[in-house]
Amino acid sequence: MTTTILDRVIRWNLDLNGDLYGDERERYRWYEGITAAASMQWLAVPWAAAIMVWPLGRSSVLPLAVVLVLMLFPIWLCGVYVRRRRVDTTPRVWDAKRFVLGVLGGTPYAFFLVGALRAYDPDGSTWVGAAVGGVIGAVGGIVAQMVQSRRRRRDEALATADED
């Protein structure tokens, strides 16, 4: 596998020589803390932007959109990185925790978009249509994820049956 800029940035951030985080045990604890902080930020910052766009109006749309893009980019980059490292990111099971986190993580982006459209044209129907479309899209996305998970479990069951 070729080394990319992303691989180099990840390796630098992991601090494998212990300059920033100490030995392997200490580094692991730092990684846990960083993961917890990132997980909370991935929820809190988009919700803050999604809520603030409604009362603050049109002048808040661009700066809050920039914040949301800056939140989405590292999340997207994380997904790209782990998939390149051959991590299967399709969940085996959609339990309540995964479902709630998925809804809480995705909803603020749609809520922000609807609020931004309303800020630009409060009397128009575009933002109402976007809200309805967002709900329909969310239901479609949930169904697609459930189908993918079911397909993964079926493929794993077939692979296990072939081994026996």
N, CA, C and O of each residue as an XYZ file, in Angstrom:
656
protein
N       0.849     -1.172      0.000
C       0.000      0.000      0.000
C       0.896      1.237      0.000
O       1.875      1.302      0.743
N       0.564      2.192     -0.816
C       1.362      3.407     -0.891
C       1.038      4.326      0.285
O      -0.083      4.349      0.792
N       2.040      5.074      0.695
C       1.857      6.029      1.781
C       1.363      7.342      1.199
O       1.974      7.903      0.289
N       0.259      7.818      1.730
C      -0.330      9.064      1.259
C      -0.070     10.164      2.286
O       0.455      9.918      3.371
N      -0.448     11.365      1.915
C      -0.340     12.482      2.856
C      -1.196     12.198      4.079
O      -0.789     12.479      5.207
N      -2.386     11.638      3.857
C      -3.261     11.301      4.977
C      -2.581     10.314      5.925
O      -2.652     10.479      7.143
N      -1.925      9.290      5.379
C      -1.200      8.329      6.219
C      -0.137      9.026      7.057
O       0.033      8.713      8.235
N       0.572      9.962      6.457
C       1.618     10.680      7.187
C       1.035     11.554      8.282
O       1.585     11.623      9.382
N      -0.077     12.223      7.991
C      -0.723     13.065      9.006
C      -1.212     12.192     10.162
O      -1.036     12.550     11.327
N      -1.821     11.054      9.846
C      -2.304     10.142     10.889
C      -1.134      9.655     11.738
O      -1.215      9.678     12.966
N      -0.062      9.222     11.112
C       1.107      8.722     11.848
C       1.680      9.817     12.752
O       2.065      9.547     13.889
N       1.735     11.049     12.245
C       2.248     12.156     13.052
C       1.334     12.404     14.256
O       1.813     12.635     15.366
N       0.014     12.355     14.029
C      -0.942     12.573     15.119
C      -0.939     11.450     16.145
O      -1.206     11.691     17.322
N      -0.643     10.236     15.722
C      -0.650      9.115     16.656
C       0.519      9.177     17.641
O       0.466      8.542     18.694
N       1.560      9.922     17.321
C       2.687     10.104     18.233
C       3.275      8.766     18.671
O       3.382      8.491     19.866
N       3.653      7.941     17.709
C       4.139      6.599     18.013
C       5.471      6.589     18.768
O       5.804      5.593     19.411
N       6.240      7.685     18.699
C       7.508      7.712     19.434
C       7.337      8.204     20.863
O       8.315      8.230     21.611
N       6.144      8.592     21.270
C       5.871      8.941     22.655
C       6.236     10.349     23.076
O       6.265     10.637     24.273
N       6.514     11.231     22.139
C       6.875     12.603     22.510
C       5.744     13.343     23.202
O       5.975     14.064     24.173
N       4.518     13.172     22.711
C       3.385     13.920     23.249
C       2.624     13.171     24.339
O       2.258     13.756     25.359
N       2.388     11.878     24.124
C       1.465     11.153     24.985
C       2.113     10.126     25.899
O       1.411      9.510     26.701
N       3.394      9.918     25.817
C       4.055      8.969     26.710
C       4.106      7.568     26.151
O       4.075      7.363     24.938
N       4.185      6.589     27.068
C       4.327      5.194     26.633
C       3.010      4.675     26.048
O       2.018      5.399     25.976
N       3.026      3.419     25.637
C       1.880      2.847     24.928
C       0.603      2.871     25.774
O      -0.465      3.174     25.243
N       0.681      2.562     27.070
C      -0.486      2.568     27.944
C      -1.055      3.983     28.080
O      -2.266      4.185     27.981
N      -0.173      4.954     28.306
C      -0.617      6.340     28.435
C      -1.199      6.852     27.123
O      -2.202      7.565     27.107
N      -0.548      6.473     26.020
C      -1.024      6.898     24.707
C      -2.416      6.336     24.439
O      -3.267      7.031     23.884
N      -2.652      5.097     24.824
C      -3.962      4.484     24.645
C      -5.026      5.259     25.421
O      -6.123      5.480     24.908
N      -4.718      5.670     26.639
C      -5.666      6.452     27.444
C      -5.936      7.804     26.790
O      -7.074      8.274     26.771
N      -4.886      8.428     26.254
C      -5.079      9.694     25.533
C      -5.991      9.483     24.323
O      -6.867     10.305     24.055
N      -5.787      8.388     23.594
C      -6.628      8.106     22.436
C      -8.085      7.942     22.854
O      -8.986      8.424     22.168
N      -8.318      7.262     23.977
C      -9.684      7.116     24.471
C     -10.296      8.483     24.773
O     -11.437      8.756     24.401
N      -9.531      9.335     25.446
C     -10.025     10.672     25.780
C     -10.289     11.517     24.546
O     -11.295     12.222     24.468
N      -9.382     11.442     23.584
C      -9.545     12.201     22.342
C     -10.770     11.702     21.581
O     -11.518     12.498     21.014
N     -10.974     10.391     21.567
C     -12.146      9.814     20.907
C     -13.429     10.273     21.578
O     -14.400     10.614     20.903
N     -13.436     10.281     22.905
C     -14.621     10.742     23.626
C     -14.892     12.217     23.323
O     -16.036     12.604     23.084
N     -13.846     13.032     23.333
C     -14.019     14.465     23.042
C     -14.535     14.678     21.624
O     -15.449     15.473     21.404
N     -13.949     13.966     20.660
C     -14.381     14.104     19.267
C     -15.839     13.667     19.108
O     -16.612     14.322     18.409
N     -16.213     12.566     19.754
C     -17.591     12.082     19.653
C     -18.579     13.104     20.192
O     -19.648     13.304     19.616
N     -18.223     13.750     21.292
C     -19.111     14.772     21.853
C     -19.162     16.003     20.946
O     -20.226     16.594     20.757
N     -18.012     16.388     20.385
C     -17.993     17.544     19.483
C     -18.764     17.251     18.211
O     -19.434     18.138     17.683
N     -18.685     16.024     17.704
C     -19.388     15.662     16.483
C     -20.890     15.791     16.661
O     -21.614     15.957     15.680
N     -21.373     15.718     17.896
C     -22.793     15.920     18.167
C     -23.097     17.363     18.564
O     -24.030     17.967     18.035
N     -22.325     17.914     19.482
C     -22.654     19.217     20.077
C     -22.511     20.381     19.095
O     -23.391     21.240     19.036
N     -21.441     20.426     18.336
C     -21.197     21.571     17.451
C     -22.259     21.659     16.343
O     -22.806     22.740     16.129
N     -22.569     20.568     15.635
C     -23.629     20.674     14.624
C     -24.988     21.053     15.220
O     -25.742     21.807     14.603
N     -25.306     20.541     16.409
C     -26.576     20.923     17.026
C     -26.586     22.396     17.383
O     -27.599     23.072     17.206
N     -25.463     22.900     17.887
C     -25.397     24.328     18.218
C     -25.625     25.173     16.965
O     -26.382     26.143     17.002
N     -24.981     24.813     15.868
C     -25.153     25.560     14.614
C     -26.589     25.448     14.106
O     -27.174     26.435     13.660
N     -27.154     24.244     14.176
C     -28.511     24.025     13.681
C     -29.537     24.823     14.479
O     -30.517     25.311     13.916
N     -29.323     24.954     15.754
C     -30.248     25.711     16.588
C     -30.032     27.215     16.409
O     -30.998     27.973     16.324
N     -28.779     27.645     16.353
C     -28.491     29.082     16.279
C     -28.939     29.722     14.975
O     -29.255     30.911     14.963
N     -28.977     28.972     13.874
C     -29.339     29.577     12.595
C     -30.785     30.068     12.604
O     -31.109     31.020     11.895
N     -31.645     29.451     13.377
C     -33.064     29.831     13.390
C     -33.272     31.212     14.007
O     -33.892     32.057     13.361
N     -32.791     31.490     15.220
C     -33.028     32.844     15.761
C     -32.093     33.904     15.186
O     -32.473     35.072     15.112
N     -30.884     33.529     14.780
C     -29.924     34.527     14.300
C     -30.163     34.942     12.856
O     -29.797     36.049     12.463
N     -30.769     34.071     12.066
C     -31.168     34.439     10.713
C     -30.059     34.419      9.678
O     -29.032     33.757      9.827
N     -30.317     35.176      8.625
C     -29.518     35.170      7.404
C     -28.035     35.459      7.630
O     -27.187     34.819      7.008
N     -27.711     36.393      8.493
C     -26.305     36.761      8.684
C     -25.485     35.643      9.331
O     -24.256     35.657      9.262
N     -26.152     34.687      9.950
C     -25.426     33.591     10.607
C     -25.197     32.392      9.695
O     -24.415     31.504     10.036
N     -25.856     32.347      8.553
C     -25.815     31.151      7.702
C     -24.397     30.835      7.233
O     -23.929     29.711      7.416
N     -23.710     31.798      6.637
C     -22.378     31.517      6.092
C     -21.371     31.101      7.168
O     -20.713     30.076      6.995
N     -21.219     31.848      8.272
C     -20.236     31.401      9.265
C     -20.579     30.050      9.891
O     -19.688     29.245     10.159
N     -21.861     29.802     10.123
C     -22.238     28.510     10.701
C     -22.067     27.382      9.681
O     -21.727     26.259     10.055
N     -22.296     27.665      8.419
C     -22.065     26.658      7.376
C     -20.589     26.289      7.305
O     -20.242     25.122      7.123
N     -19.726     27.283      7.449
C     -18.282     27.009      7.459
C     -17.932     26.094      8.629
O     -17.155     25.152      8.475
N     -18.501     26.372      9.789
C     -18.254     25.524     10.964
C     -18.711     24.094     10.693
O     -18.005     23.144     11.028
N     -19.871     23.939     10.098
C     -20.379     22.597      9.811
C     -19.507     21.855      8.801
O     -19.270     20.657      8.951
N     -19.036     22.548      7.789
C     -18.140     21.917      6.815
C     -16.843     21.498      7.504
O     -16.316     20.416      7.243
N     -16.336     22.356      8.379
C     -15.109     22.020      9.103
C     -15.320     20.865     10.074
O     -14.358     20.197     10.453
N     -16.545     20.622     10.476
C     -16.849     19.439     11.288
C     -16.977     18.196     10.404
O     -16.485     17.124     10.757
N     -17.636     18.346      9.260
C     -17.861     17.192      8.389
C     -16.593     16.680      7.735
O     -16.437     15.474      7.549
N     -15.685     17.577      7.385
C     -14.483     17.154      6.667
C     -13.665     16.130      7.461
O     -13.325     15.086      6.906
N     -13.333     16.381      8.737
C     -12.576     15.359      9.469
C     -13.364     14.063      9.681
O     -12.777     12.981      9.713
N     -14.677     14.165      9.824
C     -15.493     12.958      9.962
C     -15.405     12.144      8.679
O     -15.229     10.927      8.721
N     -15.528     12.812      7.547
C     -15.412     12.148      6.242
C     -14.012     11.554      6.079
O     -13.870     10.414      5.635
N     -12.987     12.316      6.433
C     -11.600     11.867      6.314
C     -11.355     10.632      7.180
O     -10.644      9.714      6.769
N     -11.934     10.610      8.358
C     -11.823      9.455      9.249
C     -12.405      8.214      8.574
O     -11.792      7.147      8.587
N     -13.576      8.360      7.993
C     -14.199      7.242      7.293
C     -13.363      6.744      6.129
O     -13.211      5.538      5.935
N     -12.823      7.672      5.357
C     -11.959      7.302      4.228
C     -10.736      6.534      4.736
O     -10.360      5.507      4.171
N     -10.130      7.036      5.791
C      -8.915      6.418      6.326
C      -9.175      4.986      6.797
O      -8.434      4.072      6.434
N     -10.220      4.785      7.601
C     -10.443      3.438      8.120
C     -10.873      2.470      7.020
O     -10.519      1.292      7.069
N     -11.629      2.945      6.029
C     -11.981      2.050      4.918
C     -10.753      1.681      4.093
O     -10.643      0.553      3.614
N      -9.821      2.635      3.924
C      -8.576      2.336      3.199
C      -7.731      1.323      3.958
O      -6.944      0.592      3.356
N      -7.890      1.277      5.274
C      -7.154      0.318      6.106
C      -7.919     -0.995      6.221
O      -7.645     -1.809      7.103
N      -8.877     -1.192      5.326
C      -9.662     -2.409      5.222
C     -10.533     -2.698      6.452
O     -10.693     -3.852      6.849
N     -11.083     -1.657      7.039
C     -12.046     -1.803      8.133
C     -13.426     -1.759      7.510
O     -13.779     -0.803      6.820
N     -14.200     -2.796      7.755
C     -15.568     -2.826      7.239
C     -16.417     -1.919      8.119
O     -16.616     -2.208      9.299
N     -16.910     -0.843      7.562
C     -17.659      0.149      8.345
C     -19.162     -0.090      8.320
O     -19.919      0.673      8.919
N     -19.601     -1.134      7.637
C     -21.027     -1.462      7.643
C     -21.350     -2.147      8.957
O     -20.757     -3.181      9.269
N     -22.272     -1.601      9.735
C     -22.594     -2.219     11.024
C     -23.244     -3.589     10.843
O     -24.034     -3.796      9.922
N     -22.900     -4.522     11.736
C     -23.515     -5.847     11.693
C     -24.967     -5.775     12.162
O     -25.852     -6.420     11.599
N     -25.189     -4.977     13.202
C     -26.516     -4.867     13.795
C     -26.811     -3.401     14.087
O     -25.940     -2.654     14.532
N     -28.040     -3.007     13.832
C     -28.493     -1.654     14.187
C     -29.212     -1.749     15.519
O     -30.423     -1.964     15.568
N     -28.453     -1.585     16.605
C     -29.078     -1.583     17.922
C     -29.567     -0.170     18.248
O     -29.372      0.755     17.460
N     -30.191     -0.011     19.395
C     -30.774      1.279     19.772
C     -29.708      2.378     19.866
O     -29.946      3.509     19.443
N     -28.548      2.049     20.415
C     -27.481      3.052     20.572
C     -27.027      3.570     19.213
O     -26.906      4.780     19.018
N     -26.777      2.672     18.283
C     -26.329      3.076     16.948
C     -27.391      3.905     16.242
O     -27.075      4.890     15.575
N     -28.645      3.510     16.389
C     -29.736      4.238     15.755
C     -29.856      5.655     16.333
O     -29.949      6.630     15.587
N     -29.854      5.756     17.655
C     -29.976      7.072     18.307
C     -28.800      7.965     17.928
O     -28.997      9.136     17.605
N     -27.585      7.433     17.963
C     -26.414      8.242     17.594
C     -26.466      8.651     16.125
O     -26.065      9.762     15.779
N     -26.954      7.770     15.262
C     -27.093      8.114     13.856
C     -28.091      9.239     13.630
O     -27.844     10.161     12.853
N     -29.210      9.150     14.314
C     -30.229     10.198     14.189
C     -29.715     11.510     14.783
O     -29.846     12.567     14.167
N     -29.131     11.438     15.982
C     -28.607     12.654     16.619
C     -27.457     13.267     15.828
O     -27.273     14.484     15.846
N     -26.685     12.437     15.137
C     -25.560     12.944     14.352
C     -25.953     13.518     13.006
O     -25.303     14.442     12.516
N     -27.001     12.989     12.401
C     -27.399     13.442     11.071
C     -28.444     14.543     11.058
O     -28.461     15.383     10.158
N     -29.300     14.537     12.038
C     -30.411     15.490     12.085
C     -29.978     16.955     12.078
O     -30.600     17.752     11.376
N     -28.939     17.352     12.825
C     -28.635     18.788     12.853
C     -28.234     19.358     11.497
O     -28.468     20.539     11.238
N     -27.643     18.556     10.636
C     -27.262     19.053      9.314
C     -28.510     19.368      8.482
O     -28.571     20.391      7.800
N     -29.496     18.479      8.547
C     -30.751     18.738      7.831
C     -31.498     19.908      8.470
O     -32.060     20.748      7.767
N     -31.501     19.962      9.789
C     -32.168     21.041     10.510
C     -31.518     22.384     10.180
O     -32.208     23.393     10.032
N     -30.195     22.394     10.067
C     -29.483     23.612      9.689
C     -29.860     24.036      8.270
O     -30.143     25.208      8.023
N     -29.863     23.092      7.349
C     -30.190     23.413      5.954
C     -31.593     24.008      5.850
O     -31.796     24.999      5.150
N     -32.547     23.414      6.533
C     -33.913     23.943      6.508
C     -33.934     25.340      7.125
O     -34.592     26.236      6.596
N     -33.225     25.533      8.233
C     -33.157     26.854      8.864
C     -32.493     27.886      7.978
O     -32.912     29.043      7.947
N     -31.449     27.475      7.250
C     -30.764     28.400      6.337
C     -31.694     28.805      5.185
O     -31.746     29.975      4.807
N     -32.416     27.844      4.638
C     -33.369     28.154      3.570
C     -34.468     29.077      4.082
O     -34.898     29.983      3.367
N     -34.920     28.861      5.294
C     -35.941     29.725      5.888
C     -35.389     31.127      6.138
O     -36.101     32.117      5.971
N     -34.119     31.208      6.540
C     -33.512     32.519      6.798
C     -33.454     33.358      5.527
O     -33.592     34.580      5.582
N     -33.248     32.705      4.374
C     -33.162     33.439      3.113
C     -34.527     33.748      2.512
O     -34.676     34.739      1.797
N     -35.522     32.914      2.792
C     -36.855     33.145      2.227
C     -37.911     32.627      3.201
O     -38.488     31.562      2.985
N     -38.167     33.389      4.283
C     -39.089     32.902      5.316
C     -40.525     32.702      4.834
O     -41.255     31.881      5.389
N     -40.926     33.432      3.822
C     -42.306     33.313      3.335
C     -42.456     32.281      2.220
O     -43.575     31.931      1.844
N     -41.340     31.794      1.695
C     -41.379     30.827      0.602
C     -41.662     29.424      1.095
O     -41.714     29.165      2.297
N     -41.843     28.532      0.148
C     -42.143     27.147      0.507
C     -40.930     26.231      0.336
O     -41.021     25.030      0.590
N     -39.807     26.787     -0.088
C     -38.620     25.967     -0.308
C     -38.177     25.266      0.966
O     -37.859     24.077      0.953
N     -38.161     26.008      2.061
C     -37.689     25.405      3.309
C     -38.652     24.336      3.814
O     -38.218     23.376      4.450
N     -39.947     24.480      3.545
C     -40.909     23.456      3.942
C     -40.683     22.195      3.106
O     -40.696     21.083      3.632
N     -40.476     22.380      1.799
C     -40.189     21.246      0.927
C     -38.904     20.540      1.321
O     -38.817     19.313      1.273
N     -37.898     21.330      1.712
C     -36.633     20.736      2.159
C     -36.838     19.923      3.432
O     -36.231     18.865      3.597
N     -37.676     20.403      4.318
C     -37.959     19.664      5.558
C     -38.632     18.329      5.250
O     -38.250     17.292      5.793
N     -39.638     18.362      4.374
C     -40.329     17.123      3.998
C     -39.362     16.181      3.277
O     -39.332     14.981      3.553
N     -38.582     16.728      2.363
C     -37.597     15.911      1.652
C     -36.548     15.330      2.593
O     -36.102     14.199      2.403
N     -36.155     16.091      3.600
C     -35.192     15.595      4.580
C     -35.715     14.403      5.352
O     -34.985     13.444      5.600
N     -36.986     14.464      5.732
C     -37.592     13.343      6.451
C     -37.665     12.114      5.543
O     -37.342     11.005      5.969
N     -38.084     12.310      4.305
C     -38.166     11.189      3.360
C     -36.766     10.614      3.107
O     -36.594      9.395      3.072
N     -35.772     11.484      2.930
C     -34.404     11.030      2.722
C     -33.847     10.287      3.924
O     -33.134      9.296      3.766
N     -34.167     10.755      5.122
C     -33.694     10.083      6.341
C     -34.279      8.674      6.441
O     -33.564      7.727      6.768
N     -35.567      8.536      6.163
C     -36.195      7.216      6.208
C     -35.553      6.303      5.158
O     -35.275      5.136      5.434
N     -35.319      6.836      3.958
C     -34.654      6.048      2.918
C     -33.253      5.638      3.323
O     -32.835      4.509      3.064
N     -32.525      6.539      3.954
C     -31.176      6.224      4.414
C     -31.168      5.151      5.483
O     -30.311      4.268      5.476
N     -32.116      5.223      6.399
C     -32.210      4.207      7.454
C     -32.519      2.841      6.853
O     -31.916      1.838      7.234
N     -33.456      2.806      5.919
C     -33.800      1.534      5.269
C     -32.588      0.982      4.516
O     -32.311     -0.215      4.589
N     -31.871      1.834      3.801
C     -30.688      1.382      3.057
C     -29.625      0.825      3.997
O     -29.005     -0.194      3.691
N     -29.407      1.476      5.128
C     -28.426      0.979      6.101
C     -28.846     -0.367      6.675
O     -28.011     -1.251      6.869
N     -30.123     -0.521      6.944
C     -30.615     -1.792      7.480
C     -30.460     -2.917      6.452
O     -30.118     -4.045      6.806
N     -30.711     -2.602      5.186
C     -30.531     -3.594      4.125
C     -29.061     -3.982      4.016
O     -28.740     -5.163      3.884
N     -28.163     -2.993      4.072
C     -26.718     -3.275      4.021
C     -26.298     -4.171      5.183
O     -25.532     -5.115      4.990
N     -26.789     -3.885      6.381
C     -26.446     -4.692      7.558
C     -26.962     -6.119      7.405
O     -26.257     -7.077      7.723
N     -28.182     -6.256      6.922
C     -28.749     -7.589      6.712
C     -27.923     -8.357      5.671
O     -27.660     -9.548      5.839
N     -27.517     -7.673      4.603
C     -26.699     -8.298      3.567
C     -25.359     -8.746      4.148
O     -24.876     -9.832      3.826
N     -24.759     -7.918      4.999
C     -23.469     -8.275      5.609
C     -23.625     -9.512      6.490
O     -22.808    -10.431      6.414
N     -24.657     -9.546      7.317
C     -24.868    -10.707      8.180
C     -25.103    -11.971      7.350
O     -24.605    -13.042      7.697
N     -25.863    -11.849      6.249
C     -26.122    -13.001      5.382
C     -24.826    -13.492      4.754
O     -24.568    -14.695      4.717
N     -24.000    -12.555      4.254
C     -22.717    -12.929      3.634
C     -21.790    -13.606      4.651
O     -21.107    -14.577      4.329
N     -21.777    -13.081      5.884
C     -20.940    -13.699      6.919
C     -21.448    -15.103      7.273
O     -20.654    -16.015      7.504
N     -22.770    -15.265      7.313
C     -23.338    -16.580      7.605
C     -23.012    -17.573      6.496
O     -22.709    -18.734      6.773
N     -23.073    -17.127      5.249
C     -22.731    -18.006      4.122
C     -21.260    -18.366      4.153
O     -20.900    -19.508      3.868
N     -20.399    -17.413      4.495
C     -18.958    -17.693      4.572
C     -18.649    -18.679      5.700
O     -17.780    -19.539      5.561
N     -19.360    -18.548      6.806
C     -19.158    -19.474      7.920
C     -19.668    -20.860      7.551
O     -19.044    -21.859      7.911
N     -20.786    -20.941      6.841
C     -21.345    -22.237      6.426
C     -20.414    -22.924      5.430
O     -20.281    -24.148      5.450
N     -19.768    -22.145      4.557
C     -18.849    -22.714      3.571
C     -17.604    -23.287      4.235
O     -17.007    -24.231      3.719
N     -17.203    -22.721      5.382
C     -16.015    -23.195      6.086
C     -16.277    -24.521      6.776
O     -15.364    -25.324      6.970
N     -17.555    -24.749      7.151
C     -17.895    -25.985      7.869
C     -18.003    -27.161      6.976
O     -18.283    -28.266      7.441
